[in-house]
Tab-separated table of C-alpha atoms and ligand atoms in Angstrom:
chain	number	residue	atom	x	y	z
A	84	UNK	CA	-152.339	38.604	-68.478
A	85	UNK	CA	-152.337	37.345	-71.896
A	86	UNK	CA	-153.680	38.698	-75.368
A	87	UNK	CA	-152.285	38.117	-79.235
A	88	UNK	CA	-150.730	41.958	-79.686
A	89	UNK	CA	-149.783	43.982	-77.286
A	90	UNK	CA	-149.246	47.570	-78.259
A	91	UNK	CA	-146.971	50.061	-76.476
A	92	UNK	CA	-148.349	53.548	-76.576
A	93	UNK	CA	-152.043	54.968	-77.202
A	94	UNK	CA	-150.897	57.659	-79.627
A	95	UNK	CA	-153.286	57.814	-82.906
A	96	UNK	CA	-151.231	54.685	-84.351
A	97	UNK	CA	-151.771	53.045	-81.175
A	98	UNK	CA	-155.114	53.540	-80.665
A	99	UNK	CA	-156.032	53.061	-84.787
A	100	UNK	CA	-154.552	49.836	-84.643
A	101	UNK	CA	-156.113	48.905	-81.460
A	102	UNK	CA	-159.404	49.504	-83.522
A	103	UNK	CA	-158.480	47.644	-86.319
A	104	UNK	CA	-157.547	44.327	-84.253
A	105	UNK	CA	-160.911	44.532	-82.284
A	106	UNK	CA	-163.024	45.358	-85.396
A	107	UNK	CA	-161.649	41.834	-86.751
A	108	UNK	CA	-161.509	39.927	-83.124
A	109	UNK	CA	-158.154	40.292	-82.399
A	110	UNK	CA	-157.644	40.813	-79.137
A	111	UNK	CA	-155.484	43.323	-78.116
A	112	UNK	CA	-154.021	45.289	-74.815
A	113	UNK	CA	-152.391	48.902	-74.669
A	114	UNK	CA	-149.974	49.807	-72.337
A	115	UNK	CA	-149.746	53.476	-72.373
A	116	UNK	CA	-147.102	55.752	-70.356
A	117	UNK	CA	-148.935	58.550	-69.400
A	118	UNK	CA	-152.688	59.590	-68.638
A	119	UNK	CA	-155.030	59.776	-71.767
A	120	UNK	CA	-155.820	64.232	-70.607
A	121	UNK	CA	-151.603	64.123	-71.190
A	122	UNK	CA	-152.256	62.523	-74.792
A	123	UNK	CA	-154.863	64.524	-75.134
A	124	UNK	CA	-153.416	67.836	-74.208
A	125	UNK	CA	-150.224	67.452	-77.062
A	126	UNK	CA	-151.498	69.526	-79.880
A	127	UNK	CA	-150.207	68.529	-83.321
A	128	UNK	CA	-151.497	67.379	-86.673
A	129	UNK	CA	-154.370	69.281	-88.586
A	130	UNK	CA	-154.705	67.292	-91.677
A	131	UNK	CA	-155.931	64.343	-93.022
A	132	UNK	CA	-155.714	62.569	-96.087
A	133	UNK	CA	-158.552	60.724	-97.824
A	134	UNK	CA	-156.961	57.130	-96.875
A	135	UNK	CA	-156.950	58.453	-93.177
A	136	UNK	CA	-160.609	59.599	-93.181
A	137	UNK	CA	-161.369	55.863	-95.134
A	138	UNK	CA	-159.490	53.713	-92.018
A	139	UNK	CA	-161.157	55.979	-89.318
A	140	UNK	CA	-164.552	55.435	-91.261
A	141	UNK	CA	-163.964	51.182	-91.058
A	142	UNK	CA	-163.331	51.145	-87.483
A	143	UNK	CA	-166.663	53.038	-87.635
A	144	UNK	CA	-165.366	56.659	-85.599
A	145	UNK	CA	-166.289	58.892	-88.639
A	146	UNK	CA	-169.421	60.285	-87.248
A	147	UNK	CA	-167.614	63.552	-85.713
A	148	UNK	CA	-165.199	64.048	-88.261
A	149	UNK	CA	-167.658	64.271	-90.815
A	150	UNK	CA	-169.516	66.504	-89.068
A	151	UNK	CA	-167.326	69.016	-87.363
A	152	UNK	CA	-164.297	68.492	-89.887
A	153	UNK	CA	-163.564	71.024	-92.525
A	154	UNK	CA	-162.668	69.624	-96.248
A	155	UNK	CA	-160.686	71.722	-98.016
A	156	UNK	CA	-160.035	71.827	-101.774
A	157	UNK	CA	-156.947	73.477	-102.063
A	158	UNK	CA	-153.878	75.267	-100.298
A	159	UNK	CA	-152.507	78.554	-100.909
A	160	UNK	CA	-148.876	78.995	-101.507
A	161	UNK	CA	-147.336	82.777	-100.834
A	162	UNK	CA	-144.083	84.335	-101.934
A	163	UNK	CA	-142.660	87.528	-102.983
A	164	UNK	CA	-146.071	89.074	-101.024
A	165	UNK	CA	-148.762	87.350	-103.492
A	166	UNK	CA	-150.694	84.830	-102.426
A	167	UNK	CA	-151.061	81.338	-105.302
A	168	UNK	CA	-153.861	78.451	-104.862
A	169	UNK	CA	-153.342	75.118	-105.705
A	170	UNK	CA	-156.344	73.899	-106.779
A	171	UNK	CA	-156.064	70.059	-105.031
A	172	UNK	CA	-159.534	68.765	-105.743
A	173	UNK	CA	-159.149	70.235	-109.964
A	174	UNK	CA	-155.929	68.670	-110.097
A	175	UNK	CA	-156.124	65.307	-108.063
A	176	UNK	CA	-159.996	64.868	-107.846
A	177	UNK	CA	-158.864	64.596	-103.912
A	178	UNK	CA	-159.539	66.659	-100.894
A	179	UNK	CA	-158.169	66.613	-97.903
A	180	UNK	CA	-159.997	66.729	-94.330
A	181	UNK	CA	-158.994	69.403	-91.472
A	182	UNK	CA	-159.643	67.551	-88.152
A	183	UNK	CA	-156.957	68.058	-85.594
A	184	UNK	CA	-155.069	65.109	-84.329
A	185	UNK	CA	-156.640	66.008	-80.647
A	186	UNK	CA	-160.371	64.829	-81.937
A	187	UNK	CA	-159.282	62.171	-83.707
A	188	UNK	CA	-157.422	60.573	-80.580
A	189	UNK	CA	-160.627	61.676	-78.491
A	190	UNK	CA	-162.889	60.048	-81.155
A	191	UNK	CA	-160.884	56.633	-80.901
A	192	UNK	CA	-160.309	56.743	-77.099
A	193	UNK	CA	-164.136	56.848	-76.606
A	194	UNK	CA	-164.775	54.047	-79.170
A	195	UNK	CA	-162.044	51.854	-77.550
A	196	UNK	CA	-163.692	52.784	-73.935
A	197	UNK	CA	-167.256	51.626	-75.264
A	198	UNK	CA	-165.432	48.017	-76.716
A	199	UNK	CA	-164.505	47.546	-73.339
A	200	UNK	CA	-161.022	46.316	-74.798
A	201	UNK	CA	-157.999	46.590	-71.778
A	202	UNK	CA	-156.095	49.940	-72.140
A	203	UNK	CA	-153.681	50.702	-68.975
A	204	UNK	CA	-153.150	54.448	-68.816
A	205	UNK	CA	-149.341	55.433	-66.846
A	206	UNK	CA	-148.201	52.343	-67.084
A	207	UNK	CA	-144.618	52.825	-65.486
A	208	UNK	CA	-140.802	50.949	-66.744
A	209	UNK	CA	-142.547	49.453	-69.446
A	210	UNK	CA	-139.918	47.004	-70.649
A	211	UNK	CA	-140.472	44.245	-74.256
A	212	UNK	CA	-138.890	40.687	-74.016
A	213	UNK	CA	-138.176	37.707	-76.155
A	214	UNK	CA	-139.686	39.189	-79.150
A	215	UNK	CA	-137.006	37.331	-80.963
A	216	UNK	CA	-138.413	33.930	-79.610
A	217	UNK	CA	-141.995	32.716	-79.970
A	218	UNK	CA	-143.490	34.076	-76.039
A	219	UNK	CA	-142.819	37.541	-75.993
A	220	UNK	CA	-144.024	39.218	-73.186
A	221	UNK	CA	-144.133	43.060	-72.229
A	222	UNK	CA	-143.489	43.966	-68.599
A	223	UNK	CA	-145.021	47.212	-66.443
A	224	UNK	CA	-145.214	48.877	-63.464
A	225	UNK	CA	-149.285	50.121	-62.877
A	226	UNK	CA	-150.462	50.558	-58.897
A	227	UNK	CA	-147.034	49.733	-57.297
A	228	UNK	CA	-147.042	46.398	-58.789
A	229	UNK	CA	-145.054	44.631	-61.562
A	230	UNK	CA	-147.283	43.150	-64.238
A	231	UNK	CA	-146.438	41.014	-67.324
A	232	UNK	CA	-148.224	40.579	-70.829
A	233	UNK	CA	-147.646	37.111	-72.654
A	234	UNK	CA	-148.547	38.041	-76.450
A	235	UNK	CA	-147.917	36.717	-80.054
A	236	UNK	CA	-146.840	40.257	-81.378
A	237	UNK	CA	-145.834	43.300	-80.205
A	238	UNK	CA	-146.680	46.435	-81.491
A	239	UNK	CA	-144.208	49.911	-81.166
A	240	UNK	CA	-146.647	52.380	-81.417
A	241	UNK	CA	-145.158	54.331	-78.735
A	242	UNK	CA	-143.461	57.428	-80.766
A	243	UNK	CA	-139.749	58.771	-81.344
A	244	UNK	CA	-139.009	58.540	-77.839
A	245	UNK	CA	-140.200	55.397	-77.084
A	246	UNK	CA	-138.946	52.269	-75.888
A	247	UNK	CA	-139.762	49.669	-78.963
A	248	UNK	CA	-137.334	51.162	-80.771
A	249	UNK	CA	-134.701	51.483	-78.194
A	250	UNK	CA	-134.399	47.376	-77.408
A	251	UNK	CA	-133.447	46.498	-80.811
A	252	UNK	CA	-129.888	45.700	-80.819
A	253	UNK	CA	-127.712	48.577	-83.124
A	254	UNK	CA	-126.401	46.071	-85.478
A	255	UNK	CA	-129.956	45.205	-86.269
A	256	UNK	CA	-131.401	48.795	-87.247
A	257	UNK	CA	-130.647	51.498	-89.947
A	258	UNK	CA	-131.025	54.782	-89.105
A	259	UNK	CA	-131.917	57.309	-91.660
A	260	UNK	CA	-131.764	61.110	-89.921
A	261	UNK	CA	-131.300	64.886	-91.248
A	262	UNK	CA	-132.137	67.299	-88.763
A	263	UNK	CA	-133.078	71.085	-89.503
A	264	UNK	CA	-131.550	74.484	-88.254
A	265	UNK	CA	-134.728	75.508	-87.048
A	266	UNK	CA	-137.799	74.768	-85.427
A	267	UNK	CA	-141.873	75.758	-85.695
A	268	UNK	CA	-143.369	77.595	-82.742
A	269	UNK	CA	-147.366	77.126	-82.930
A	270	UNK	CA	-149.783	78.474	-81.456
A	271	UNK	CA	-153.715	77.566	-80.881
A	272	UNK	CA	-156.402	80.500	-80.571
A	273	UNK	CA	-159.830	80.929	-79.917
A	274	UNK	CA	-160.077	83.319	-83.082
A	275	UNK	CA	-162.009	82.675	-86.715
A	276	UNK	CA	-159.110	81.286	-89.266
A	277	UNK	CA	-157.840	84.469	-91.758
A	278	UNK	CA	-158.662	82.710	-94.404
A	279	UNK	CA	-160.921	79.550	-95.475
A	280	UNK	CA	-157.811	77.164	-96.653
A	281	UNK	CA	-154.656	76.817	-95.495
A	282	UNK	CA	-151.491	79.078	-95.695
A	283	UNK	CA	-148.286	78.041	-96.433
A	284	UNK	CA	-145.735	81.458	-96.554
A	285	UNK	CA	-142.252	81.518	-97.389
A	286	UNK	CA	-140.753	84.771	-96.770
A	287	UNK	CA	-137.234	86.885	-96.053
A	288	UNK	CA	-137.843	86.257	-92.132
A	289	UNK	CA	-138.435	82.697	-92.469
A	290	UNK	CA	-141.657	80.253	-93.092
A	291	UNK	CA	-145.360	81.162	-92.016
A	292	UNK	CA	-148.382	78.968	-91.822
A	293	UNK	CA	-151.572	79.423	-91.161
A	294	UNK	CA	-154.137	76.642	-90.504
A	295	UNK	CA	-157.321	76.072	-88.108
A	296	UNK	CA	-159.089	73.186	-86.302
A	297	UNK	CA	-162.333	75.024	-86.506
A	298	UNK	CA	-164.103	77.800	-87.806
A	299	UNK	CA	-163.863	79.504	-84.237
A	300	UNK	CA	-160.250	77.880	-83.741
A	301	UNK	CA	-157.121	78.734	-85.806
A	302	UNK	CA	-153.693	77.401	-85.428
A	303	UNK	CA	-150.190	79.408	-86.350
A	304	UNK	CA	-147.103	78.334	-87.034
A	305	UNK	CA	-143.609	80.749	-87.808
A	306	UNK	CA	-140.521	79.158	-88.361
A	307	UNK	CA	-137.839	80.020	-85.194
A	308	UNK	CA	-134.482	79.398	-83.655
A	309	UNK	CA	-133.574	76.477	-82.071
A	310	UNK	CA	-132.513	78.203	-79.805
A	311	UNK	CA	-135.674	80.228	-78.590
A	312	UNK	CA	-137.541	79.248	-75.707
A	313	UNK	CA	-141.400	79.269	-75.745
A	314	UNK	CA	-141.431	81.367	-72.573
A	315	UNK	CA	-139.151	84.043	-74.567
A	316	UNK	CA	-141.974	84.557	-77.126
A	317	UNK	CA	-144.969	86.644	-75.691
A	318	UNK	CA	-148.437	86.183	-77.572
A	319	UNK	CA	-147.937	89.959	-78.888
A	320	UNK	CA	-144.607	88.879	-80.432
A	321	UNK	CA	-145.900	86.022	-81.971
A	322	UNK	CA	-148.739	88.090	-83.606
A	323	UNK	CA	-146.250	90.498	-85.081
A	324	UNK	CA	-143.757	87.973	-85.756
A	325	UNK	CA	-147.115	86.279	-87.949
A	326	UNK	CA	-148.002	89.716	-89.488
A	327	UNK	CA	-144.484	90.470	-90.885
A	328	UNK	CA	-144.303	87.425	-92.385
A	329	UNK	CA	-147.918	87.659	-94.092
A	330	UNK	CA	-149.176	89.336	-97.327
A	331	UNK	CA	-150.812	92.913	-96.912
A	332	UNK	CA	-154.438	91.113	-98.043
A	333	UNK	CA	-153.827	88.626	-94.970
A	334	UNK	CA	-152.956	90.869	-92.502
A	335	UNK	CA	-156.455	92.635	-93.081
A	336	UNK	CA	-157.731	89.617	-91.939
A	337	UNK	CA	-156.043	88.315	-89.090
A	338	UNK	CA	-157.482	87.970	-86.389
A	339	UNK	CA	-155.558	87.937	-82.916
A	340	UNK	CA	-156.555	86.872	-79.472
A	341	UNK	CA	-155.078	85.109	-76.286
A	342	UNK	CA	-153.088	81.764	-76.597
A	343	UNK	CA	-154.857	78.422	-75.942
A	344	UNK	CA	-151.630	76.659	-76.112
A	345	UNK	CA	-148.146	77.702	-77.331
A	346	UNK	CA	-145.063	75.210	-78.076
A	347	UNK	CA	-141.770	75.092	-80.576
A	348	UNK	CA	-141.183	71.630	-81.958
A	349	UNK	CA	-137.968	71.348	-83.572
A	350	UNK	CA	-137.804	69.657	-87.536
A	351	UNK	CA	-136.751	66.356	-88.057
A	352	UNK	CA	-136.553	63.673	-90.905
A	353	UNK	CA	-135.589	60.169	-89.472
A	354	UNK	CA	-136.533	56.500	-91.074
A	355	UNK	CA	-135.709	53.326	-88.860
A	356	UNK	CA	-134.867	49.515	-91.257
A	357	UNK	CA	-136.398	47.184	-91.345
A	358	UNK	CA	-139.527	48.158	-88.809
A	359	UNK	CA	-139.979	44.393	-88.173
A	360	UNK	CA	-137.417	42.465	-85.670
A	361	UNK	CA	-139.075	38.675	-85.175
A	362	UNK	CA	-142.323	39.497	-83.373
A	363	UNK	CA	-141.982	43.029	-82.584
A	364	UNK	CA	-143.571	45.176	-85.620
A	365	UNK	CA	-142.728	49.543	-85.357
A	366	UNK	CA	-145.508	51.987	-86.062
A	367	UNK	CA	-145.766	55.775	-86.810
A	368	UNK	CA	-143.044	57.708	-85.068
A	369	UNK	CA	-141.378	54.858	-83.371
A	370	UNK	CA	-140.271	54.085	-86.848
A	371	UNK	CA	-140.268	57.341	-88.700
A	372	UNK	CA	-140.640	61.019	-88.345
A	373	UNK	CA	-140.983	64.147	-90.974
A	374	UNK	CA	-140.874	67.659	-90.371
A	375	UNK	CA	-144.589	68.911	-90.414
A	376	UNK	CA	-144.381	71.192	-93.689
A	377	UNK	CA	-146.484	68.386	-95.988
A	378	UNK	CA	-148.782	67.145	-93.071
A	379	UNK	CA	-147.561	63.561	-93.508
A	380	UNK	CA	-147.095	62.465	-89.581
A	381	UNK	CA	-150.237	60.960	-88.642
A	382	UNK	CA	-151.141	59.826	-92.187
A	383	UNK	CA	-148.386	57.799	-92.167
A	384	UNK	CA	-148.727	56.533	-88.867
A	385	UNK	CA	-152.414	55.607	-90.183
A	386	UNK	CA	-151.135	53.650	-92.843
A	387	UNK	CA	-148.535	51.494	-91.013
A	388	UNK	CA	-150.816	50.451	-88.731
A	389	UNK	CA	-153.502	49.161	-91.597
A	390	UNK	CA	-150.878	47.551	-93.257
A	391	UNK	CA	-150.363	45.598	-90.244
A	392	UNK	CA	-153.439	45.283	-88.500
A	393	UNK	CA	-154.020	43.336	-92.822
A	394	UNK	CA	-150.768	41.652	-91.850
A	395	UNK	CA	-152.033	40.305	-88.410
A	396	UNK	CA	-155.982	39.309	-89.625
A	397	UNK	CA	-154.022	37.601	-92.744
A	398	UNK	CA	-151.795	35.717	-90.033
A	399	UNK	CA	-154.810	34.845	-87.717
A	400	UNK	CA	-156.697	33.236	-90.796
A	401	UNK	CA	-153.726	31.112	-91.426
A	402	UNK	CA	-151.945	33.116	-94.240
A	403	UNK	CA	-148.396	34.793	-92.833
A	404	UNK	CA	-147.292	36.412	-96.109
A	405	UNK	CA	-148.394	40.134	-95.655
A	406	UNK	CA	-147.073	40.141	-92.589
A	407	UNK	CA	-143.692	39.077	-94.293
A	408	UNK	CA	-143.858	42.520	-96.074
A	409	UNK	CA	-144.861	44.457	-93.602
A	410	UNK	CA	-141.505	46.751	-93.523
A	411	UNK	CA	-141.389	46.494	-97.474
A	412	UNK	CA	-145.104	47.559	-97.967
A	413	UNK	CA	-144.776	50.618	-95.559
A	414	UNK	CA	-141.200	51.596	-96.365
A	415	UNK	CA	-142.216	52.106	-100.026
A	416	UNK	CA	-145.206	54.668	-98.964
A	417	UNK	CA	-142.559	56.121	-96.135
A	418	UNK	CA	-139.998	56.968	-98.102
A	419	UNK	CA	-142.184	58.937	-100.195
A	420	UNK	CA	-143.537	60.945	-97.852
A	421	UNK	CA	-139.860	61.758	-96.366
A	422	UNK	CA	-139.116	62.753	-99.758
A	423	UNK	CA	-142.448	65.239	-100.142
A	424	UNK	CA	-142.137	66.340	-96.736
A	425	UNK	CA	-138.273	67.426	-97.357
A	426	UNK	CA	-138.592	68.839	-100.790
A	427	UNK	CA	-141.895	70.746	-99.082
A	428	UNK	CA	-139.177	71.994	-96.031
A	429	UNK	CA	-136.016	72.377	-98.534
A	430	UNK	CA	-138.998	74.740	-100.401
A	431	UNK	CA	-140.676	77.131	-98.003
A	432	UNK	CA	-137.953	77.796	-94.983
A	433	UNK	CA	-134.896	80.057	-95.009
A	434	UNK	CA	-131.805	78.369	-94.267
A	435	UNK	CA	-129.286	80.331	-92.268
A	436	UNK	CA	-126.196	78.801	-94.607
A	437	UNK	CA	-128.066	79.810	-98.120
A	438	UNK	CA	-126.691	82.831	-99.608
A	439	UNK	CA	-128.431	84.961	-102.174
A	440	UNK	CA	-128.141	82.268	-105.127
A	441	UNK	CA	-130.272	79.454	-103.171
A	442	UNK	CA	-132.781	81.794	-102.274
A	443	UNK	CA	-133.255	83.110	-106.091
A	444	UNK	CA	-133.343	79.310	-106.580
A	445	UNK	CA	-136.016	78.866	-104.288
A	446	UNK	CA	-138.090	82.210	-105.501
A	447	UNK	CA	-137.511	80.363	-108.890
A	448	UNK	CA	-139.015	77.259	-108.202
A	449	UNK	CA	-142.104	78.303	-106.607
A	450	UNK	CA	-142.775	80.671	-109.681
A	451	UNK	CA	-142.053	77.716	-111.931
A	452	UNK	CA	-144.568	75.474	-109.583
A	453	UNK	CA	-147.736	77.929	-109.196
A	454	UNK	CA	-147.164	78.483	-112.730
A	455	UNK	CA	-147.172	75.075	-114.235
A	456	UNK	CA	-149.867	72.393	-114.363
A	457	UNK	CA	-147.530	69.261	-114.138
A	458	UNK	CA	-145.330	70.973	-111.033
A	459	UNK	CA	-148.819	72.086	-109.601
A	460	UNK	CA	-150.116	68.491	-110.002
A	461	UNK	CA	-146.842	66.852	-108.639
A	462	UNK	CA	-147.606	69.036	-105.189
A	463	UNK	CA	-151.344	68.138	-105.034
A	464	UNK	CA	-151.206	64.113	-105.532
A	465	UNK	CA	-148.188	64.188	-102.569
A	466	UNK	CA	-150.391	66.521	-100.512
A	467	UNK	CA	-153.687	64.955	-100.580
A	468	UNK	CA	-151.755	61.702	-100.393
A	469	UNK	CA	-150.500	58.971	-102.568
A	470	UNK	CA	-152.363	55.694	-102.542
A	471	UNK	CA	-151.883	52.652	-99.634
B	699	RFL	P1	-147.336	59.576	-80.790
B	699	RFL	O1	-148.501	60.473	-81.079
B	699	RFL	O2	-146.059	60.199	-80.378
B	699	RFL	O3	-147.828	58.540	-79.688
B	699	RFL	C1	-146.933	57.652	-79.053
B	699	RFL	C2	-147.485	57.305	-77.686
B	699	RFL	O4	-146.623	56.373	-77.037
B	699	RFL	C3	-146.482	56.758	-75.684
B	699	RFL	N1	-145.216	56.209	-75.150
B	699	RFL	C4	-145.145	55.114	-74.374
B	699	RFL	N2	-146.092	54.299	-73.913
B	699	RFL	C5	-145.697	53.268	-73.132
B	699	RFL	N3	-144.401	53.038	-72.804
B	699	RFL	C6	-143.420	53.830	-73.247
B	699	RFL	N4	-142.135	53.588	-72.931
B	699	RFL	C7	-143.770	54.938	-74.081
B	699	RFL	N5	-143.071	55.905	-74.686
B	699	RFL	C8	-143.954	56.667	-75.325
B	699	RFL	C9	-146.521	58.274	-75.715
B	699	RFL	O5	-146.870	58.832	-74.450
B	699	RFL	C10	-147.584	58.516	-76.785
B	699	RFL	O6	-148.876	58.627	-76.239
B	699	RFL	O7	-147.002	58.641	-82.054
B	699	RFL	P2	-147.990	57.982	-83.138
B	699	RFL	O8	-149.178	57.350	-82.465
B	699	RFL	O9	-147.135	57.163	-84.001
B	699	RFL	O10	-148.592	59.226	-83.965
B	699	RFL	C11	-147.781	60.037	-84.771
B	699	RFL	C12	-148.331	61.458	-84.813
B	699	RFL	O11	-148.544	61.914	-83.508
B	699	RFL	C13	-147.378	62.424	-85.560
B	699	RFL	O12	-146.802	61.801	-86.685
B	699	RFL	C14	-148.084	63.710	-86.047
B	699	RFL	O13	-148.534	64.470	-84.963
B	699	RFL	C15	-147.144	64.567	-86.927
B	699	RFL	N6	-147.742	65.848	-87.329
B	699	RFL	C16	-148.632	65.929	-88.382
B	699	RFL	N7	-149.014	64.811	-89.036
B	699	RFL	C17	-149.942	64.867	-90.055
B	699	RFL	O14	-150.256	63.827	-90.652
B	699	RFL	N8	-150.551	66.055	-90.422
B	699	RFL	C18	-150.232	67.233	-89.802
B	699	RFL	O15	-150.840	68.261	-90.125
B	699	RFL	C19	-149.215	67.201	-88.764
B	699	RFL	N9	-148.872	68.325	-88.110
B	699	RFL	C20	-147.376	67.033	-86.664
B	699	RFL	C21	-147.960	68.267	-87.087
B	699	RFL	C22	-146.464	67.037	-85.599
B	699	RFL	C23	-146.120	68.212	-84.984
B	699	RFL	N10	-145.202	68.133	-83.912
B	699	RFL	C24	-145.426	68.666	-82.636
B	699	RFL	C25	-144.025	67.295	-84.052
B	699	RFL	C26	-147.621	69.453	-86.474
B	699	RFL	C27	-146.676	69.443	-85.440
B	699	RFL	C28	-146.284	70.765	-84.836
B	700	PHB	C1	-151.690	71.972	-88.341
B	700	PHB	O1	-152.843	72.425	-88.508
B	700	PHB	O2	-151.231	71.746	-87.222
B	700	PHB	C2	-150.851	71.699	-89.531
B	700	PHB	C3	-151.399	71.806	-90.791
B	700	PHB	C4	-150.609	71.585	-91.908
B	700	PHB	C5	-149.283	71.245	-91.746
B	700	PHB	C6	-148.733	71.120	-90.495
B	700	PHB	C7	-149.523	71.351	-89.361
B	700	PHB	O3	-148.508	71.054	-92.848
């Protein structure tokens, strides 16, 4: 088989960029490792920023989100037992969109099913080559046989753990990392959210969030060991775990039922440079993680891939010089969002080695930030996202 990009993985970067090459007659394959019900099933982000909502509108898969997604104006902030809004939309004139990263992967999976553009679900050993030279070629294992895709580019849209990543030689590749003492355990209910906007809690037993994918569907997060096992934590402990950790005015409106879905994902901050090697270009996590406190994942991931799907219609058209700054143009926008998202963590978690002075520090800075316009502002422009 051959096509001009091959992409590894059918993830939301994946899948965007898959979208973004078609829309300009690019064509493109996907070789994905595992069935699109396993993609499906892995619940994760909740929020999406304007630019997010703008790329998913030009590949024309708005429809849904627009009318089943929730906008929301602000965030709440809660501390010492009082509950704080940030008012995003007075102080940015942005708003952000609640649609969880499940519907927009089902949204884009249908679209690219309709285009009738190759996608090759469990696609087995998937191994890149020669994407130093000008051939490269991707190789997979699909029905007991061995296939091979001749391409101009390859794309690594195939997350942390993926193989992209992996087959660049060491000397070639920085690697930023700072990995957290603790970890988020979620869980997804059938049950109306407590409150209309989200929830982020910092409190003595450790960070609290509340957020939703509906208004029948809520999603809650408390900060846990790393440790603790998802089987150790029974739905009824989770609950209480949640209530302790919420203000009185909350906790009058929580509402509690049976677990949909229940996992811990540990907290990471990790940057990969350059995320260009010859012809193989990184994407989203294969490049770059951050813990989930400022809601950056996917938005990110959304961005790389426009900056490069730009990159690759510039390069097609005869013009290779966006594609030149390809890691330049993302790493800029990255390495903000690392920053946000670890000043958001550093902010709202307990930290098993801070002692009594850090945590007045922390108490401190949240007063100062709910209590001043300019510190208020600094939080909304980073939340509801800083421009491509
Ligand atoms: P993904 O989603 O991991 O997809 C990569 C795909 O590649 C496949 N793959 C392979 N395919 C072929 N061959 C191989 N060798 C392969 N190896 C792997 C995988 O099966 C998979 O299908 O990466 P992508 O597309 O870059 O998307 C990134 C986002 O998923 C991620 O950044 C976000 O979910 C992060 N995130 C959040 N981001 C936000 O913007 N807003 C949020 O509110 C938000 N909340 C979250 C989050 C992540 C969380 N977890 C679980 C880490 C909340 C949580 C709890
Ligand atoms: C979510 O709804 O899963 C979510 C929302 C906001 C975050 C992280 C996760 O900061």
């Amino acid at each position: 088989m051959r096509t001009q990009v091959v992409i590894v993985g059918a993830g939301p970067s994946g899948l965007l960029l898959g979208a973004l090459l078609g829309k300009a007659g690019i064509d493109n394959v996907i070789l994905e490792a595992r069935s699109a019900e396993y993609v499906l099933g892995r619940i994760r982000a909740g929020v999406l920023e304007q630019v997010t909502v703008d790329l998913l509108d030009e590949v024309g898969v708005g429809a849904r989100m627009h009318a089943e997604g929730l906008p929301h104006d602000g965030i709440d902030l809660c501390f010492g037992g009082r509950r704080h809004r940030i008012d995003l939309h007075a102080l940015t004139g942005k708003r952000v969109m609640v649609y969880g990263q499940t519907e927009v992967t089902h949204d884009l999976m249908d679209a690219r099913k309709a285009s009738g553009q190759t996608t090759v679900y469990e696609a087995e050993h998937v191994s890149i080559h020669d994407f130093d030279g000008q051939r490269p070629s991707v190789r997979y294992r699909h029905g007991g046989q061995t296939h091979t895709v001749e391409a101009d580019f390859i794309a690594g849209c195939d997350g942390f753990h993926g193989v992209c990543r992996a087959s660049v030689p060491h000397e070639r590749i920085a690697l930023h990392e700072k990995v957290y003492p603790f970890g988020w355990l979620g869980l997804l209910a059938d049950v109306p959210p407590l409150s209309h906007e989200l929830i982020y809690v910092n409190h003595d037993r450790g960070f609290a969030l509340c957020s939703m994918r509906s208004r029948t569907r809520s999603r809650y997060y408390v900060q846990c060991s790393l440790a603790d096992q998802v089987e150790q934590w029974s739905d009824q402990a989770f609950w209480d775990e949640l209530r302790a950790r919420l203000p009185e005015d909350a906790v009058a409106h929580l509402v509690t039922g049976p677990s949909l879905e229940k996992s811990i994902a540990p907290l990471r901050s990790f940057v990969c440079e350059p995320m260009r090697f010859g012809r193989l270009f990184l994407a989203g996590d294969a490049a770059h993680i951050v813990p989930p406190t400022g809601a950056k994942g996917l938005n990110l991931a959304a961005t790389d891939v426009g900056y490069l799907a730009q990159g690759l219609v510039s390069h097609y058209k005869g013009n290779g010089s966006d594609l030149d700054h390809y890691s330049e143009r993302c790493l800029r926008r990255i390495w903000r969002a690392e920053r946000f998202s670890w000043w958001m963590t550093s902010l709202m978690h307990t930290f098993p080695t801070n002692g009594s002075f850090d945590r007045k520090v922390q108490l401190a800075e949240l007063d100062y930030l709910v209590n001043s316009d300019a510190a208020s502002k600094a939080l909304a422009e980073n939340y509801v996202g800083l421009p491509m």
